[in-house]
mmCIF file of C-alpha atoms in Angstrom:
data_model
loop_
_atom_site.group_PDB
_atom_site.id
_atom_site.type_symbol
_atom_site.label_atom_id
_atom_site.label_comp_id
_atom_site.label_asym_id
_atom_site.label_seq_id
_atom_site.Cartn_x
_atom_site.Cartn_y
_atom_site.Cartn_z
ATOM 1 C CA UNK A 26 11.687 -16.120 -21.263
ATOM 2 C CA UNK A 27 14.338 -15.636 -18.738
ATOM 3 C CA UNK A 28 13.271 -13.601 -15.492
ATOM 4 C CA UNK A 29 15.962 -12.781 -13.000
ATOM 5 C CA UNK A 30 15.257 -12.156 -9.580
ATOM 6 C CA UNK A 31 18.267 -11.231 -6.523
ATOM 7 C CA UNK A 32 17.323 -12.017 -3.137
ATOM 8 C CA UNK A 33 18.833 -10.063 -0.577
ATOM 9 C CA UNK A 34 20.025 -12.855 2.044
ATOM 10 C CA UNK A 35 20.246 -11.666 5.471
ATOM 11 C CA UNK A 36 23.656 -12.538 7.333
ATOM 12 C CA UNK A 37 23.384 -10.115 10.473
ATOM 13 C CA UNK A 38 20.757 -8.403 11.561
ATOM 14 C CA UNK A 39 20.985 -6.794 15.512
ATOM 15 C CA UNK A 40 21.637 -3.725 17.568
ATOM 16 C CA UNK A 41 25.084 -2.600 18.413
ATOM 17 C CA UNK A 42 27.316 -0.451 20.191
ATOM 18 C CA UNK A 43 30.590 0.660 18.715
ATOM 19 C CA UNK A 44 32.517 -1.880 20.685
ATOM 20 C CA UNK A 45 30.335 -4.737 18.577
ATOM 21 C CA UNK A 46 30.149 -2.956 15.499
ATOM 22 C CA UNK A 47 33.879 -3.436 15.196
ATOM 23 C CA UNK A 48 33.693 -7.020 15.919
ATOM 24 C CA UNK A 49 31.116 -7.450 13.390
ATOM 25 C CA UNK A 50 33.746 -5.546 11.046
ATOM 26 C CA UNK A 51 36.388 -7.730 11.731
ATOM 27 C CA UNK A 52 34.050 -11.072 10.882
ATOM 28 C CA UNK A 53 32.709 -9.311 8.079
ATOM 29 C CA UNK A 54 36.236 -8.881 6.711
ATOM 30 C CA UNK A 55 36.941 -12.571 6.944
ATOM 31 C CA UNK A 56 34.195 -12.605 4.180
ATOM 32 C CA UNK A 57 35.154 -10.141 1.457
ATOM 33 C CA UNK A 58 37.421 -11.283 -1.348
ATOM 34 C CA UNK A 59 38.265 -9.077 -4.336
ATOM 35 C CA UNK A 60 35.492 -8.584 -6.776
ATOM 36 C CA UNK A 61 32.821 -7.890 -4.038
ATOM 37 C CA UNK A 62 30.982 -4.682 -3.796
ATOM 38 C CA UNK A 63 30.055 -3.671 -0.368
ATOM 39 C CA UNK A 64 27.132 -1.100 -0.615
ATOM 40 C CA UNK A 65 26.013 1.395 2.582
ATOM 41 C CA UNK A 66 22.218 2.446 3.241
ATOM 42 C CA UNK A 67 22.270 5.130 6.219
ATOM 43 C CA UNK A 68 21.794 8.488 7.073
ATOM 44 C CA UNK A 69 24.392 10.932 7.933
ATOM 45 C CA UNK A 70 26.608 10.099 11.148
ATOM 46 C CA UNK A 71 25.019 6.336 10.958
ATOM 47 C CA UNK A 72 28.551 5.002 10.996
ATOM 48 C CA UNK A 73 28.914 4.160 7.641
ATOM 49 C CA UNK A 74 32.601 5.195 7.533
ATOM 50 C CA UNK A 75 33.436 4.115 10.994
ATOM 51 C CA UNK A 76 32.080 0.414 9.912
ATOM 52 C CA UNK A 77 34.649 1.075 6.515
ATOM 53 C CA UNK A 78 37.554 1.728 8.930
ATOM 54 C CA UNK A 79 37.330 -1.082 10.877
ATOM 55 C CA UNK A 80 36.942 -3.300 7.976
ATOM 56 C CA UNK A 81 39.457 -1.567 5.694
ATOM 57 C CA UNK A 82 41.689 -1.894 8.816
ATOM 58 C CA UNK A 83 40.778 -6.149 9.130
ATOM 59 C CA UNK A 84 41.307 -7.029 5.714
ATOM 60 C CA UNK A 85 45.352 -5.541 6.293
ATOM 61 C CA UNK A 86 45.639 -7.283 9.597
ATOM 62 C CA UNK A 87 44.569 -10.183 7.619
ATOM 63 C CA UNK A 88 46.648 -9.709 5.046
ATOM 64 C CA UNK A 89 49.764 -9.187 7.347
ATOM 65 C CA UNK A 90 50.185 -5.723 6.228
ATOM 66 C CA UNK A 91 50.549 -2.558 7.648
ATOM 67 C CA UNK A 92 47.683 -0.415 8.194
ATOM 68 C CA UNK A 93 46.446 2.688 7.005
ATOM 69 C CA UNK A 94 47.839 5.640 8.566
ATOM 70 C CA UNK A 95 44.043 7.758 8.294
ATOM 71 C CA UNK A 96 41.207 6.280 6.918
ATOM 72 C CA UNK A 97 38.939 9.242 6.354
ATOM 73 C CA UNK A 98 34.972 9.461 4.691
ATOM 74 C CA UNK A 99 35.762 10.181 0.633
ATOM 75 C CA UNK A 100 33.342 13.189 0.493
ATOM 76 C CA UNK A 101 35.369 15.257 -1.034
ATOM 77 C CA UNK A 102 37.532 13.166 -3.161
ATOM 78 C CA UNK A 103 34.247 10.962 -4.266
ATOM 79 C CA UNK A 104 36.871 7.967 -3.904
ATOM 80 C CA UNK A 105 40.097 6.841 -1.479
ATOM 81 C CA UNK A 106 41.958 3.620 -2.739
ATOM 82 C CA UNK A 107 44.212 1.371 -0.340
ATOM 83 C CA UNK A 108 46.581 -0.361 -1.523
ATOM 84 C CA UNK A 109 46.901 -4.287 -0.851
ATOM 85 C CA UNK A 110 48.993 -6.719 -2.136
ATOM 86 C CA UNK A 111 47.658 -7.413 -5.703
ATOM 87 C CA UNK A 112 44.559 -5.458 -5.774
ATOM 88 C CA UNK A 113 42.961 -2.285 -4.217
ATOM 89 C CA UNK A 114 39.900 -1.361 -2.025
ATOM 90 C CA UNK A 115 38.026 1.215 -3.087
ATOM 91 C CA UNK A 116 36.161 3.557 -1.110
ATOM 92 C CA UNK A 117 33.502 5.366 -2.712
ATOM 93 C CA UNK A 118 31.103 8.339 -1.484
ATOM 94 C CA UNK A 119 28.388 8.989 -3.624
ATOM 95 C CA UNK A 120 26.560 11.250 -1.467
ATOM 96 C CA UNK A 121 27.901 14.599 -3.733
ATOM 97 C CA UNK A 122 27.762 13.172 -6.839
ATOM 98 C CA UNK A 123 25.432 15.615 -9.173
ATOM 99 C CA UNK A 124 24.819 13.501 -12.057
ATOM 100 C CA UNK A 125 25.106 10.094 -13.376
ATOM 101 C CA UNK A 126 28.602 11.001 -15.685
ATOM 102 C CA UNK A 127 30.782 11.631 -13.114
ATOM 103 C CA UNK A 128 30.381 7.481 -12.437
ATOM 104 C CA UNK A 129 31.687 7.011 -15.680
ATOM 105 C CA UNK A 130 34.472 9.533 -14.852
ATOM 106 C CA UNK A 131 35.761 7.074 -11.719
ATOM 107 C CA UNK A 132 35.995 4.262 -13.754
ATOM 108 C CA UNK A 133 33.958 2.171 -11.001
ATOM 109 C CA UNK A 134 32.454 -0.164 -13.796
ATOM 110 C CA UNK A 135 35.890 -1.366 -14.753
ATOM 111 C CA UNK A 136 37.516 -1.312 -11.122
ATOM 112 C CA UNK A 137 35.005 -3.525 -9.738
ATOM 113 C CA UNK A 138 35.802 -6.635 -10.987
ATOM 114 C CA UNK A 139 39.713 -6.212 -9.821
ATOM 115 C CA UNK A 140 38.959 -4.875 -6.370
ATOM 116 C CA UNK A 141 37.110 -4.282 -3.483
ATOM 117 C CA UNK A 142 34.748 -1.902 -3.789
ATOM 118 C CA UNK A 143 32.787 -0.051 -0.812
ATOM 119 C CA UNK A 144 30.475 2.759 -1.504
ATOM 120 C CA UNK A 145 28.445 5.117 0.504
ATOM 121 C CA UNK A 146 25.091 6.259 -0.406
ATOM 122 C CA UNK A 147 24.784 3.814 -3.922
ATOM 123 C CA UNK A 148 21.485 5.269 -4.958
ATOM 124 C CA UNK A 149 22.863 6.717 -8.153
ATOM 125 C CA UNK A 150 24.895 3.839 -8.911
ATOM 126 C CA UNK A 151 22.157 1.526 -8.417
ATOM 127 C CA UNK A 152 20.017 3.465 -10.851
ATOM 128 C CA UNK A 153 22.815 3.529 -13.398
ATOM 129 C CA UNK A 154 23.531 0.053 -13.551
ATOM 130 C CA UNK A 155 22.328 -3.520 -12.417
ATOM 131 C CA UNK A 156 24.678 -4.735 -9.800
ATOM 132 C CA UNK A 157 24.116 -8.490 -9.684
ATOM 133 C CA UNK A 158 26.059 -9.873 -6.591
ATOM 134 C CA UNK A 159 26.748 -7.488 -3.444
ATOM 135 C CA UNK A 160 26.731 -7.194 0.207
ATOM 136 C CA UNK A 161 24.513 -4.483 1.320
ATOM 137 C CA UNK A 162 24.969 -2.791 4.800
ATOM 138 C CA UNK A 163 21.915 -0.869 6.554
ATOM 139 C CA UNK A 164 22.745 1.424 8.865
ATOM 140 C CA UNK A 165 20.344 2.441 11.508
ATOM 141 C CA UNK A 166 20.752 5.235 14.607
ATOM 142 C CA UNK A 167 18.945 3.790 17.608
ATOM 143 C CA UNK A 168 20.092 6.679 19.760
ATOM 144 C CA UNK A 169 23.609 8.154 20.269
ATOM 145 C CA UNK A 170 25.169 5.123 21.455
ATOM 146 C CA UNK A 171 23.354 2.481 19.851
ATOM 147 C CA UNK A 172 23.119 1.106 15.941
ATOM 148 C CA UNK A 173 20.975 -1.656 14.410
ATOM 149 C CA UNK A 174 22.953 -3.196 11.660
ATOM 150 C CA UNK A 175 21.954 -5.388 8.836
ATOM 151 C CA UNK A 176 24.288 -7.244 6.506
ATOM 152 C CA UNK A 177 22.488 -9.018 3.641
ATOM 153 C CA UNK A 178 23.508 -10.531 0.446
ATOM 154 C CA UNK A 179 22.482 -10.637 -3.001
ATOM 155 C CA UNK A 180 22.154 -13.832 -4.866
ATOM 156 C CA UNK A 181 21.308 -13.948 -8.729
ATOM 157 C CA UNK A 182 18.444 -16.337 -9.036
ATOM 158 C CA UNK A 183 17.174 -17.682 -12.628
ATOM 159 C CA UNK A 184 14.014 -19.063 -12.834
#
């Protein structure tokens, strides 16, 4: 019998201000190839898509392109893509999403493997299907200048 386990490896864990939340952004970014998924636990006004700006806007500086004129929360749209070279980052928000078809509808289960995918609240997705290999962001208001942030990720373990 073959039992699979994934261990959520912690990378950064501390408190931050937005000042050092965009430097963590901007290491983070050095990190994130295409393939990953980039998952977002926090509660509304957390900084969930202020962390996605900073990174979204990283990975074009490192890519020696231009950067996005707005990068704005998907809410509405459910997903935002961006452009890069040979592959896209997409930039999910889950949080409106009323049932488990309209996943299907995005296509996310086919986009993931060719891009970059970020998504806000992943509950639904995570219920849906077994995401093996992710980073997964935690979000945390300390008060209304302060954050605790933790970056961990997964690794598929067989025993």
């Amino acid at each position: 019998m073959i039992l699979c386990i994934y261990i959520l490896k912690i990378l950064i864990k501390e408190n931050t201000n937005i000042t050092k939340l965009k430097d963590i952004a901007e290491r983070f970014a050095g990190k994130i190839r295409k393939g990953n998924v980039v998952l977002f636990e926090g509660e509304l006004g957390a900084g969930k898509t202020t962390f996605t700006r900073f990174l979204i806007n990283s990975i074009f500086e490192k890519e020696f392109l231009k950067k996005p004129y707005s990068i704005k929360s998907p809410s509405f749209p459910i997903m935002i893509s961006y452009q890069l070279k040979n592959f896209q980052i997409l930039h999910y928000d889950f949080y409106r999403l009323e049932n488990i078809n309209e996943l299907a509808e995005l296509n996310i289960f086919e986009n993931i493997k060719n891009n970059i995918s970020i998504i806000e609240w992943p509950k639904k997705l995570i219920k849906y299907k077994d995401i093996e290999n992710y980073y997964l962001i935690k979000i945390k208001i300390l008060n209304p200048f302060m954050r605790a942030i933790e970056i961990s990720n997964s690794n598929k373990k067989i025993f």
